[in-house]
PDB file of N, CA and C in Angstrom:
ATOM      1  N   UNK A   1      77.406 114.769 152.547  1.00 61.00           N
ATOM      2  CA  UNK A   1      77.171 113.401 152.940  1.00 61.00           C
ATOM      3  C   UNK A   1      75.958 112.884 152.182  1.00 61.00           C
ATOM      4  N   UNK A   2      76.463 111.945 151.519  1.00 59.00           N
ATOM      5  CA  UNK A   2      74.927 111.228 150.670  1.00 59.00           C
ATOM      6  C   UNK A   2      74.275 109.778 151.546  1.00 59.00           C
ATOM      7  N   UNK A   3      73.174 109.503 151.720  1.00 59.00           N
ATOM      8  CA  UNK A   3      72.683 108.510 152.435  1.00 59.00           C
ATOM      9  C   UNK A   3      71.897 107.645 150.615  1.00 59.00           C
ATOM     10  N   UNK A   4      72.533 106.770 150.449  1.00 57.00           N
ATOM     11  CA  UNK A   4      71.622 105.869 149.643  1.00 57.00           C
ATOM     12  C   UNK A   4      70.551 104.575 150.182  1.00 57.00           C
ATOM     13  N   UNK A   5      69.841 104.547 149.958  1.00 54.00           N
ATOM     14  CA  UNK A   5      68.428 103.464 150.054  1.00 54.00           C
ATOM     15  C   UNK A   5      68.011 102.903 148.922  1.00 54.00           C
ATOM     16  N   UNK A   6      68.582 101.763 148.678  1.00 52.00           N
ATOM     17  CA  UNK A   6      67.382 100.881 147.004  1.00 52.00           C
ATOM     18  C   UNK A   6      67.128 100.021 148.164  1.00 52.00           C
ATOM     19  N   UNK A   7      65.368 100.042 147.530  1.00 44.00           N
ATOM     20  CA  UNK A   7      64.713  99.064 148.051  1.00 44.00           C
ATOM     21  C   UNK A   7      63.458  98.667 146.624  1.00 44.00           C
ATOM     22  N   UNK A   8      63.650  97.960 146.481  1.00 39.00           N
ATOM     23  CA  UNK A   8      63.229  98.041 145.052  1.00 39.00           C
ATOM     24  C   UNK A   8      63.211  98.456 143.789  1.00 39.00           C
ATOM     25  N   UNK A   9      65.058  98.333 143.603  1.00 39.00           N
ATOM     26  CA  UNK A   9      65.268  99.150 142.284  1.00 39.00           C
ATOM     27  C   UNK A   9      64.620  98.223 140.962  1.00 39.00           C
ATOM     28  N   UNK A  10      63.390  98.908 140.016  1.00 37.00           N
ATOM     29  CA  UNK A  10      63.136  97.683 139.197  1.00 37.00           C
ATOM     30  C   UNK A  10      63.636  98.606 137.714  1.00 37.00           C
ATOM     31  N   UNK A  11      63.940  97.881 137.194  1.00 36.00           N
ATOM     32  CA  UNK A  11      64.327  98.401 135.719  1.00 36.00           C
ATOM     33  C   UNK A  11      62.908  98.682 134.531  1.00 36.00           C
ATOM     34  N   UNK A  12      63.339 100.209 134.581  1.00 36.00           N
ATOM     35  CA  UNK A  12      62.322 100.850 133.352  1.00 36.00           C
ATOM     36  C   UNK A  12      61.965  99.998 131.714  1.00 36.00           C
ATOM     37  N   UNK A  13      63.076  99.561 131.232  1.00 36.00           N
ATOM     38  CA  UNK A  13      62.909  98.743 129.932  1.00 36.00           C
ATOM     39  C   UNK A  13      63.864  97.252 130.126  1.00 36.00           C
ATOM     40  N   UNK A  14      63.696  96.306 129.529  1.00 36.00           N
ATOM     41  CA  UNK A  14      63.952  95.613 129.656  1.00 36.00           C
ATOM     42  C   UNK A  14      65.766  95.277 129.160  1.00 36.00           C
ATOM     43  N   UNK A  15      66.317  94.666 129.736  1.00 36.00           N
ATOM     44  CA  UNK A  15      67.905  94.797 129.720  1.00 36.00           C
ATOM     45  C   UNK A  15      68.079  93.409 128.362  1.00 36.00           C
ATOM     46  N   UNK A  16      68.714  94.040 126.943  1.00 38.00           N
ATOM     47  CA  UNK A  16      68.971  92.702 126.268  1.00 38.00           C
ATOM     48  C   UNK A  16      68.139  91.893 126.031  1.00 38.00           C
ATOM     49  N   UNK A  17      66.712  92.769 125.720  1.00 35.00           N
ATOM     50  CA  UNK A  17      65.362  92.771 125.235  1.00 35.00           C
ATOM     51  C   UNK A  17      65.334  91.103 126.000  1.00 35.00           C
ATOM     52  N   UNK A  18      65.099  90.875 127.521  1.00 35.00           N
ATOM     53  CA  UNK A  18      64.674  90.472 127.956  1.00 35.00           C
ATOM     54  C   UNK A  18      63.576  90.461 129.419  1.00 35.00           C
ATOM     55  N   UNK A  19      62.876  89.954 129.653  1.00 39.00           N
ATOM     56  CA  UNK A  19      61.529  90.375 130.614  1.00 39.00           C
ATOM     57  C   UNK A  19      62.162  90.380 131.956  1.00 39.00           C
ATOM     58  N   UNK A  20      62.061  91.118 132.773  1.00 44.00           N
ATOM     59  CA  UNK A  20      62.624  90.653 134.562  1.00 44.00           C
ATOM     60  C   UNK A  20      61.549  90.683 134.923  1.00 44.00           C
ATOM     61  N   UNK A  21      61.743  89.346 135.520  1.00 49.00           N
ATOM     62  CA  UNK A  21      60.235  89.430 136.548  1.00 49.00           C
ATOM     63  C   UNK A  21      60.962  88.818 138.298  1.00 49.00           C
ATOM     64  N   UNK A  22      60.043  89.133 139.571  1.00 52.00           N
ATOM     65  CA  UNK A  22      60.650  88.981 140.370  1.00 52.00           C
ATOM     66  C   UNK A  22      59.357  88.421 141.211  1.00 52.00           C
ATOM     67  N   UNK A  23      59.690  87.336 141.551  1.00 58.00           N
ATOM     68  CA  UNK A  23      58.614  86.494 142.382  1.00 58.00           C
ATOM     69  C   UNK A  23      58.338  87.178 143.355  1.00 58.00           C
ATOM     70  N   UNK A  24      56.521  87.116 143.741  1.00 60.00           N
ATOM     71  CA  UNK A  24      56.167  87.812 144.648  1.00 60.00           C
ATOM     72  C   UNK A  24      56.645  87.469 146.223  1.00 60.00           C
ATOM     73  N   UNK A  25      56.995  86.641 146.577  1.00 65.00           N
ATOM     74  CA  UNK A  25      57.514  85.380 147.105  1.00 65.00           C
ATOM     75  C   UNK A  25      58.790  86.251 147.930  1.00 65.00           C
ATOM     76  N   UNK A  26      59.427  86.434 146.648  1.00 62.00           N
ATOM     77  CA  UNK A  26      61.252  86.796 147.202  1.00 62.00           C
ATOM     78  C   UNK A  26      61.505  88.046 147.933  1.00 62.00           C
ATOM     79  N   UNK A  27      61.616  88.437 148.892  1.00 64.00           N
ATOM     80  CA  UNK A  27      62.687  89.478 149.655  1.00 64.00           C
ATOM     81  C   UNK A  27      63.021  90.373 148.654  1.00 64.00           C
ATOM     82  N   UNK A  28      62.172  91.563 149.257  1.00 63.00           N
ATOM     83  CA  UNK A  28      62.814  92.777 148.695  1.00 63.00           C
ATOM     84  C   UNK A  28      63.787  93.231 148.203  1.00 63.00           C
ATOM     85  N   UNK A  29      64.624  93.985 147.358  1.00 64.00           N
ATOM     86  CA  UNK A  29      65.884  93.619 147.405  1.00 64.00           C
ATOM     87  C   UNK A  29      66.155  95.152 148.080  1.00 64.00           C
ATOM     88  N   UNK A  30      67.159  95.140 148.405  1.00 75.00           N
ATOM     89  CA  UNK A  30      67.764  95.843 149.886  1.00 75.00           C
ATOM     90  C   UNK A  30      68.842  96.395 149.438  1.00 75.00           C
ATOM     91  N   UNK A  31      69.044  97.890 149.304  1.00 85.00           N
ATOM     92  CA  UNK A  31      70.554  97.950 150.005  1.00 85.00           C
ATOM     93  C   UNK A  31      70.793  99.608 150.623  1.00 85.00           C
ATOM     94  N   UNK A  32      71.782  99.672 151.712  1.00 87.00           N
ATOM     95  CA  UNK A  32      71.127 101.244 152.504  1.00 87.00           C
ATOM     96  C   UNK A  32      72.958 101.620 152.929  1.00 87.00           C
ATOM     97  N   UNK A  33      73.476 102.756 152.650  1.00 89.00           N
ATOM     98  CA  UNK A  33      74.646 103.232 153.392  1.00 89.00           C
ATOM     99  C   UNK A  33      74.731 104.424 152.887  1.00 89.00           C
ATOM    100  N   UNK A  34      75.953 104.927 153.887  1.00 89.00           N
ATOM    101  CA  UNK A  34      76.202 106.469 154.017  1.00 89.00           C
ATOM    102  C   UNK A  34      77.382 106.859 153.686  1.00 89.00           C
ATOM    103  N   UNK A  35      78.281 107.656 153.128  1.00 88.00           N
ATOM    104  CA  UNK A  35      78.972 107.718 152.105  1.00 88.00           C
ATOM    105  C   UNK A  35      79.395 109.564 152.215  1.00 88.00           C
ATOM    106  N   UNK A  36      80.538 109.880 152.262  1.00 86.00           N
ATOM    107  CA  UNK A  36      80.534 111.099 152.015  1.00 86.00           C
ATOM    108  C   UNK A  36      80.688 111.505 150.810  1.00 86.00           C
ATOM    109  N   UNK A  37      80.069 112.990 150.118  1.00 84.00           N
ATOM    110  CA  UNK A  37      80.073 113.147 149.159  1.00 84.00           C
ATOM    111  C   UNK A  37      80.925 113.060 147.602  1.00 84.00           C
ATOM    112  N   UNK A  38      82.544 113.906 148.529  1.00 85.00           N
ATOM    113  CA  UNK A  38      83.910 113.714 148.120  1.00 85.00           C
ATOM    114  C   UNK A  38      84.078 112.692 147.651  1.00 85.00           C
ATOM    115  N   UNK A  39      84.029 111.482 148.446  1.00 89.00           N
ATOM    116  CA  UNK A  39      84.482 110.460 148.696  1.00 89.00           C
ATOM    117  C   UNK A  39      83.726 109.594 147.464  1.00 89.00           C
ATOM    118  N   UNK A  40      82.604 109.574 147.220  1.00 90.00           N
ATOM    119  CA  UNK A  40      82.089 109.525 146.234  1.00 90.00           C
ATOM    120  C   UNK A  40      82.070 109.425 145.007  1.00 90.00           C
ATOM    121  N   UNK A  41      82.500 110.643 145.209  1.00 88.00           N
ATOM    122  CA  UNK A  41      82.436 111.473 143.307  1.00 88.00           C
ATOM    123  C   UNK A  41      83.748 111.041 143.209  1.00 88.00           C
ATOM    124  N   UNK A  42      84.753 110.822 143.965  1.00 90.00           N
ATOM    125  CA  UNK A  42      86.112 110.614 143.855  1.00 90.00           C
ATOM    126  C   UNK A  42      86.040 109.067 143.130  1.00 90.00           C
ATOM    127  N   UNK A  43      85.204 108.035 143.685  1.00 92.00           N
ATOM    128  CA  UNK A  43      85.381 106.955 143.548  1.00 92.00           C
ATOM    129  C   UNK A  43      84.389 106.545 142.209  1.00 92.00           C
ATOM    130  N   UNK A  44      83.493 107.568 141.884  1.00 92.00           N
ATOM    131  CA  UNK A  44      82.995 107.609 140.716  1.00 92.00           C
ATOM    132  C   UNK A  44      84.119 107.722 139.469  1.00 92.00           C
ATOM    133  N   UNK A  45      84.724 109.122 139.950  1.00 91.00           N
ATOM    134  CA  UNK A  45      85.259 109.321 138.751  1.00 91.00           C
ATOM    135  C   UNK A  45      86.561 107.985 138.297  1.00 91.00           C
ATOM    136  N   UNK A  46      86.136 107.379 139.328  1.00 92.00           N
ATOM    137  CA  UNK A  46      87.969 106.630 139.188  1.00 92.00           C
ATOM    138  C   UNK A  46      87.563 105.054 137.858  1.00 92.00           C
ATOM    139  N   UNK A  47      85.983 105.122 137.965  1.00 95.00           N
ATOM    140  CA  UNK A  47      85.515 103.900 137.446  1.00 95.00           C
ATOM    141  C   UNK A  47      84.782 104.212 136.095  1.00 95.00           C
ATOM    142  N   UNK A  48      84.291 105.993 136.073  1.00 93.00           N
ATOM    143  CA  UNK A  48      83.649 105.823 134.735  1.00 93.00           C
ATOM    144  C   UNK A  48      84.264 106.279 133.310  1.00 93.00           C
ATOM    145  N   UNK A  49      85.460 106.138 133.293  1.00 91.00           N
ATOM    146  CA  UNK A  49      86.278 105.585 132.514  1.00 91.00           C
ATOM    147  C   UNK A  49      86.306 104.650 131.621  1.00 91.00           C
ATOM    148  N   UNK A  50      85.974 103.425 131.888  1.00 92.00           N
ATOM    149  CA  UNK A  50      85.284 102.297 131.655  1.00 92.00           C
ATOM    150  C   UNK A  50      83.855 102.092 131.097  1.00 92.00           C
ATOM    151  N   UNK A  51      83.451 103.022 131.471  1.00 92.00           N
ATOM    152  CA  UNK A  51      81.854 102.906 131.043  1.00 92.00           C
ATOM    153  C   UNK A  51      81.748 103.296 129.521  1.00 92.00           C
ATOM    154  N   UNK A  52      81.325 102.719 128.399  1.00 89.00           N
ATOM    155  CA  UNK A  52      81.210 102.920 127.023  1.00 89.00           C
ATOM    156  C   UNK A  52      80.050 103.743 127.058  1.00 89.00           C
ATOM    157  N   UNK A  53      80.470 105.447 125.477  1.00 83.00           N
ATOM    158  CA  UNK A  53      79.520 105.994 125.307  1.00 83.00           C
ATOM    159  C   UNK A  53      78.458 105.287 124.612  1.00 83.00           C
ATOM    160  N   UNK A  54      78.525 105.227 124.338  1.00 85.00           N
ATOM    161  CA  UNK A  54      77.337 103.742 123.290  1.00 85.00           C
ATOM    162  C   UNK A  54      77.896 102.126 123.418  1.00 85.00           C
ATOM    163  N   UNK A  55      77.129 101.861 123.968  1.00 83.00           N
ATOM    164  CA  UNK A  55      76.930 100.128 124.080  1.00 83.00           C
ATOM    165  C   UNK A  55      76.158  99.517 123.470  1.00 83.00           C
ATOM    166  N   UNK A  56      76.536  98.084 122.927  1.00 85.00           N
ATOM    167  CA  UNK A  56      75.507  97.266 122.128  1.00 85.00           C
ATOM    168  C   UNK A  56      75.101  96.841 123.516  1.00 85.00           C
ATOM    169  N   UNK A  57      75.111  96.436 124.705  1.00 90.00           N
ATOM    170  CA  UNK A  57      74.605  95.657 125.549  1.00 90.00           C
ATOM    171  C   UNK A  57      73.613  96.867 126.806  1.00 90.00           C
ATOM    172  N   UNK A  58      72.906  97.570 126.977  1.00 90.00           N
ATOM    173  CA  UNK A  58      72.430  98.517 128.298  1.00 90.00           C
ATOM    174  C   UNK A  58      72.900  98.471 129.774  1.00 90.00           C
ATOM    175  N   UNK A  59      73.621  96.882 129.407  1.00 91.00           N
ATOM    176  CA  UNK A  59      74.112  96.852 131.320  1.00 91.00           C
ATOM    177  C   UNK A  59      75.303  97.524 130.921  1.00 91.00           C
ATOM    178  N   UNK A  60      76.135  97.677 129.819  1.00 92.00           N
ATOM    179  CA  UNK A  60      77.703  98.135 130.156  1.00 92.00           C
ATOM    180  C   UNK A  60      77.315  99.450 130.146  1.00 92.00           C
ATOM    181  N   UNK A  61      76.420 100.199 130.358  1.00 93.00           N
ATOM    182  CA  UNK A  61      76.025 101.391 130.772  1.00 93.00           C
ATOM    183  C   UNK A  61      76.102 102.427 132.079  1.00 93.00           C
ATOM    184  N   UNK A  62      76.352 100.924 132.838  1.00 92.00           N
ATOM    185  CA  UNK A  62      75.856 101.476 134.409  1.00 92.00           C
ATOM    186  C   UNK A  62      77.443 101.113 134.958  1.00 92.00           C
ATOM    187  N   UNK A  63      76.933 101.244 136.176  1.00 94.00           N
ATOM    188  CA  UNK A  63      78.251 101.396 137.223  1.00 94.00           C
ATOM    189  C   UNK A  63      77.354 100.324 138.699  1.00 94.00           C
ATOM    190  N   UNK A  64      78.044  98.953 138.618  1.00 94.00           N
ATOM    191  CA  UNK A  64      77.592  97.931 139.745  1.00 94.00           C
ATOM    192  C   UNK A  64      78.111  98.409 140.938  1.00 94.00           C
ATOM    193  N   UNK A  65      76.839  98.755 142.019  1.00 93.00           N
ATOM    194  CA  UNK A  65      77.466  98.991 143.443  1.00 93.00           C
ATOM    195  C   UNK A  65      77.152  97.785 144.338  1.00 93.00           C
ATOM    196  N   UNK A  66      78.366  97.074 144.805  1.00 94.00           N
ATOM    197  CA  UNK A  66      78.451  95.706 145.538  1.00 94.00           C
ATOM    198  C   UNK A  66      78.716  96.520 147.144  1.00 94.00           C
ATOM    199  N   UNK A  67      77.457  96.253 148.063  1.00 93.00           N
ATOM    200  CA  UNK A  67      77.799  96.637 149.476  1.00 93.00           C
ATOM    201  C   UNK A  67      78.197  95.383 149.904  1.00 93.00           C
ATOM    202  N   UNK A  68      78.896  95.360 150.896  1.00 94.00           N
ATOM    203  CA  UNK A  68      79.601  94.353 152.115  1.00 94.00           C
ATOM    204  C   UNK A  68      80.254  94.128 153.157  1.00 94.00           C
ATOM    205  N   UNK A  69      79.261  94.509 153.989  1.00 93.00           N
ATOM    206  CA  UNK A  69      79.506  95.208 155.307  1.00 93.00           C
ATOM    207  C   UNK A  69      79.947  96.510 155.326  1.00 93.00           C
ATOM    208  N   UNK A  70      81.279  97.254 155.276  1.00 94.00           N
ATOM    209  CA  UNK A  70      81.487  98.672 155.369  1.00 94.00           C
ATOM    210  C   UNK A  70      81.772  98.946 154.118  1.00 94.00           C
ATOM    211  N   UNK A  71      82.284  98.014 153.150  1.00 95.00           N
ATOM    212  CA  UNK A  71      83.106  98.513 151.755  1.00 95.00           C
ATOM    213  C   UNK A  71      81.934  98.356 151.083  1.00 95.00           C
ATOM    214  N   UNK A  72      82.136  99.199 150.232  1.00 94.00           N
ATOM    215  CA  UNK A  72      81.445  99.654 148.693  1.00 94.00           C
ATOM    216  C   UNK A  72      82.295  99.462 147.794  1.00 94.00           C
ATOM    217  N   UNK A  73      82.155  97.982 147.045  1.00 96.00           N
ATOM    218  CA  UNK A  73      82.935  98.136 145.879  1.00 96.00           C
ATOM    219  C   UNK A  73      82.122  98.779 144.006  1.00 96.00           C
ATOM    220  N   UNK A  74      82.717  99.357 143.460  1.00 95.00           N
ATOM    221  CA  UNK A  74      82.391  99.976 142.542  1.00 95.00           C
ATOM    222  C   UNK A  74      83.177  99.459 141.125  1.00 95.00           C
ATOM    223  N   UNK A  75      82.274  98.979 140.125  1.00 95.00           N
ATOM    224  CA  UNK A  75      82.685  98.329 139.083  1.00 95.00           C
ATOM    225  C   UNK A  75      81.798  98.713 137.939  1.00 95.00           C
ATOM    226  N   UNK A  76      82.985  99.253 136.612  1.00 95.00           N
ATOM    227  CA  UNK A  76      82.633  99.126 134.978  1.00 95.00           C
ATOM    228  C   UNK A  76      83.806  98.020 134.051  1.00 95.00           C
ATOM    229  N   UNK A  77      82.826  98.292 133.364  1.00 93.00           N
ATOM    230  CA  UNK A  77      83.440  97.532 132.356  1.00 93.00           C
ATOM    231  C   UNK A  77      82.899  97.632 130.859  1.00 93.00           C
ATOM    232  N   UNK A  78      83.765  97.934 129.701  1.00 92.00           N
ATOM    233  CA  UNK A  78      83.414  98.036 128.150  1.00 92.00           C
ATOM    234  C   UNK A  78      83.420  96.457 127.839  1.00 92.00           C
ATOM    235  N   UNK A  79      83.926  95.777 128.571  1.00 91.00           N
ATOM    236  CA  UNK A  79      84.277  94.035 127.691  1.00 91.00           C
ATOM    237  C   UNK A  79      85.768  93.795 127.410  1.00 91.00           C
ATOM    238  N   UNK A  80      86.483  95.066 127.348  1.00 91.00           N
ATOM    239  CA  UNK A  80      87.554  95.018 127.007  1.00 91.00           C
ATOM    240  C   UNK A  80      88.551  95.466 128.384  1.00 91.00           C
ATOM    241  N   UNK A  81      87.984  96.293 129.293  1.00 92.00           N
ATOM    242  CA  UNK A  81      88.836  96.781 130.011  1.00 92.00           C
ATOM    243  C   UNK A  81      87.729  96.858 131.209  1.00 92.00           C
ATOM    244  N   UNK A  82      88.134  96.465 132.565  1.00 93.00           N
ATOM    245  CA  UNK A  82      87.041  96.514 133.702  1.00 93.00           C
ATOM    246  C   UNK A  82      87.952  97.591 134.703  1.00 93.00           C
ATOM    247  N   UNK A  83      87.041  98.416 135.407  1.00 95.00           N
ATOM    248  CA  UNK A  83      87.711  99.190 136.458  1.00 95.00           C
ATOM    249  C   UNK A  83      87.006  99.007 137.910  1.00 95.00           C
ATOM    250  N   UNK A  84      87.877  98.620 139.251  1.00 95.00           N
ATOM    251  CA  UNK A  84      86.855  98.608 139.988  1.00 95.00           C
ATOM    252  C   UNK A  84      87.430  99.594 141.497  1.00 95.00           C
ATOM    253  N   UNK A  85      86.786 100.208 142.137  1.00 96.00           N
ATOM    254  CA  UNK A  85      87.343 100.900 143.237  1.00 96.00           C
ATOM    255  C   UNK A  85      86.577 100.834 144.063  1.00 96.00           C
ATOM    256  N   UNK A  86      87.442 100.309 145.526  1.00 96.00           N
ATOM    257  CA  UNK A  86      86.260  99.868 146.581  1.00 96.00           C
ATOM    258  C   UNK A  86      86.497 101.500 147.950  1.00 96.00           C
ATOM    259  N   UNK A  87      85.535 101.791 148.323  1.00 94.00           N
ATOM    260  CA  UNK A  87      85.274 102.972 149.042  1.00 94.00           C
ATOM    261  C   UNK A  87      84.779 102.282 150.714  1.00 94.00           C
ATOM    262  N   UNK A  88      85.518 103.297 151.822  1.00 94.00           N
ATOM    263  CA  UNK A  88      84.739 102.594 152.624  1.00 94.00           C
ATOM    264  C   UNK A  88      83.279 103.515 153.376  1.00 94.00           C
ATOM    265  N   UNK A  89      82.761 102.970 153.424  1.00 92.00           N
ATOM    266  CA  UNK A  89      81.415 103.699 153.783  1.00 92.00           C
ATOM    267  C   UNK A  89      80.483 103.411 154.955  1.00 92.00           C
ATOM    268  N   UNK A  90      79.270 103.752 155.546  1.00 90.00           N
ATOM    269  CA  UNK A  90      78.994 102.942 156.980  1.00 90.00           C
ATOM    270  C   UNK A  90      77.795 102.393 156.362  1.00 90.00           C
ATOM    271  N   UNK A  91      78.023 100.725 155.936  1.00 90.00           N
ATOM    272  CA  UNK A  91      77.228 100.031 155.309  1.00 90.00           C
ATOM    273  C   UNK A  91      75.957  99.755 156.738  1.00 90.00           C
ATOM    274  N   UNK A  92      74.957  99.808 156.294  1.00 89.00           N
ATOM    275  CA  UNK A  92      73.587  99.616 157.083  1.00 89.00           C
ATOM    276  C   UNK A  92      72.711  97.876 156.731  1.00 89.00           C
ATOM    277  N   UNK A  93      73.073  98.111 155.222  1.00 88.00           N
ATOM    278  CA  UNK A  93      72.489  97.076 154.279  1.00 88.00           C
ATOM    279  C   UNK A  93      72.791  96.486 153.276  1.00 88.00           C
ATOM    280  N   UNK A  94      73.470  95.534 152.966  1.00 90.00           N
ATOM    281  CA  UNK A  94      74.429  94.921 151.989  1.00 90.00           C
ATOM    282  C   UNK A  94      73.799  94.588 150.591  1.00 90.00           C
ATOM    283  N   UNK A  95      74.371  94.725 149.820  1.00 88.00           N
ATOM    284  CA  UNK A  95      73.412  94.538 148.413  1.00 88.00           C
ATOM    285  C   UNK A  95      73.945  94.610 147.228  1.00 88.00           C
ATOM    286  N   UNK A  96      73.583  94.681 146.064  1.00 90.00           N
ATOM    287  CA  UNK A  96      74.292  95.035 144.709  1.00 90.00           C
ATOM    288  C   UNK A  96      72.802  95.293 143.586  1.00 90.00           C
ATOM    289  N   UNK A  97      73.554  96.809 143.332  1.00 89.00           N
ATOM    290  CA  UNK A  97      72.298  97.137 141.745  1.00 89.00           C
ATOM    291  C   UNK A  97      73.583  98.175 141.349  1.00 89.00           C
ATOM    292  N   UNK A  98      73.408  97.850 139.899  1.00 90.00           N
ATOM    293  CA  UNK A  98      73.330  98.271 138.607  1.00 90.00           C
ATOM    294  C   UNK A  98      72.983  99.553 138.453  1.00 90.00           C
ATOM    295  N   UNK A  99      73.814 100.872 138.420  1.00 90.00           N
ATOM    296  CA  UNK A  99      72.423 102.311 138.350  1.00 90.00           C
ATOM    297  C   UNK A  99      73.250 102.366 136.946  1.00 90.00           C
ATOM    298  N   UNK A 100      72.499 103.123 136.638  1.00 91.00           N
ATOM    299  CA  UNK A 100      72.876 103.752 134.848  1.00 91.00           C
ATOM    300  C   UNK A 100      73.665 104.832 135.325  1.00 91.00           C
ATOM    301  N   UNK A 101      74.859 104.877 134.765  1.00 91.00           N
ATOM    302  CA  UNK A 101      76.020 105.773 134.885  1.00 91.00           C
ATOM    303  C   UNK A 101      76.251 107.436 134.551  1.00 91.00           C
ATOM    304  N   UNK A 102      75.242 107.836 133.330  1.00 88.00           N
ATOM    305  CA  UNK A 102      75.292 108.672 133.012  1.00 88.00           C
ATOM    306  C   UNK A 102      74.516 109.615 134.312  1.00 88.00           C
ATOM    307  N   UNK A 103      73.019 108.885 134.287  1.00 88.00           N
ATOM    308  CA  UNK A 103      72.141 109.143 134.974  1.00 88.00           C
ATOM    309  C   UNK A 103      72.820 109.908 136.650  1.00 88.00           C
ATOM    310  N   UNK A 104      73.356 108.896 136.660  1.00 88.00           N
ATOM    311  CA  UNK A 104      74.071 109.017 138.366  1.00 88.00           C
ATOM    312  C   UNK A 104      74.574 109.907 138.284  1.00 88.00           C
ATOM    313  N   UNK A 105      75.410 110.227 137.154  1.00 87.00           N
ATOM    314  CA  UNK A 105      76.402 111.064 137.208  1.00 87.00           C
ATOM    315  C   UNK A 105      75.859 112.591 137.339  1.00 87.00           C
ATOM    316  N   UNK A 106      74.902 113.030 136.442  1.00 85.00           N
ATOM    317  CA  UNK A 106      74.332 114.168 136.231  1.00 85.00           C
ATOM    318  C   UNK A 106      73.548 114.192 137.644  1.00 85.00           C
ATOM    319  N   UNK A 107      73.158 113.437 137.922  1.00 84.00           N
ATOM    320  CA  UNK A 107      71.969 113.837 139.742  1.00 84.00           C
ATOM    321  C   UNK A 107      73.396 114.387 140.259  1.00 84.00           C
ATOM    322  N   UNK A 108      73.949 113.628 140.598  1.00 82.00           N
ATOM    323  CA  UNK A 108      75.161 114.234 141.701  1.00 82.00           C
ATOM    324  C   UNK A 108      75.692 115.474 141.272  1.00 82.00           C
ATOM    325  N   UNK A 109      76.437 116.154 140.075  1.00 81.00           N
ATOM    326  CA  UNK A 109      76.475 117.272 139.980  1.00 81.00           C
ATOM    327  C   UNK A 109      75.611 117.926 140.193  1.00 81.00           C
ATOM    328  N   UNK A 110      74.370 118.087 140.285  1.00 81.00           N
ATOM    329  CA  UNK A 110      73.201 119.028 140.513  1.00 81.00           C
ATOM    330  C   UNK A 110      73.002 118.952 141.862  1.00 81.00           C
ATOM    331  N   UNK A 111      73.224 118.074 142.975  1.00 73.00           N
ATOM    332  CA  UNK A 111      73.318 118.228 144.030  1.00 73.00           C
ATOM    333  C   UNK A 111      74.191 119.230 144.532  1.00 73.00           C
TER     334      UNK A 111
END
């Protein structure tokens, strides 16, 4: 069983050599659910397919997780071909970030 928490996912380099900045102002960004492991890796593997080994762009890198209410939808895309598979999970906190795909991928096998 994996429990995820972003609460401030901020990006290490800048995406499409542009600056993110996030007003001090704005709401944390949020997102929290629980997920079994299987279930997971199952719905991983079904999307990174899609994900290009080399990209001219750093976002077609990652794998977008859209929470909403219980479903987790999961989306790649090269530009040419998009894959998306929605999982259901016990959403806590609704949200959407971007993780880098490779990255994800290798933590979870080592788990």
């Amino acid at each position: 069983m994996y429990i995820f928490s972003v609460t401030e996912f901020l990006f290490s380099e800048p995406i499409a050599s542009q600056s993110l900045t996030r007003n001090a102002s704005e709401p944390p960004i949020r997102m929290k659910f629980t997920v079994n492991s299987s279930q997971l890796n199952s719905g991983l593997s079904a999307v990174v397919g899609a994900v290009p080994g080399k990209a001219t762009l750093p976002i077609l890198e990652t794998i977008l997780f859209t929470l909403d209410g219980n479903t987790l939808k999961l989306t790649a895309t090269d530009l040419e071909i998009a894959m998306i598979q929605t999982l259901d999970v016990d959403g806590q906190e609704p949200g959407s970030v971007s993780v880098p795909a490779k990255r994800l991928l290798e933590t979870l096998r080592q788990l």
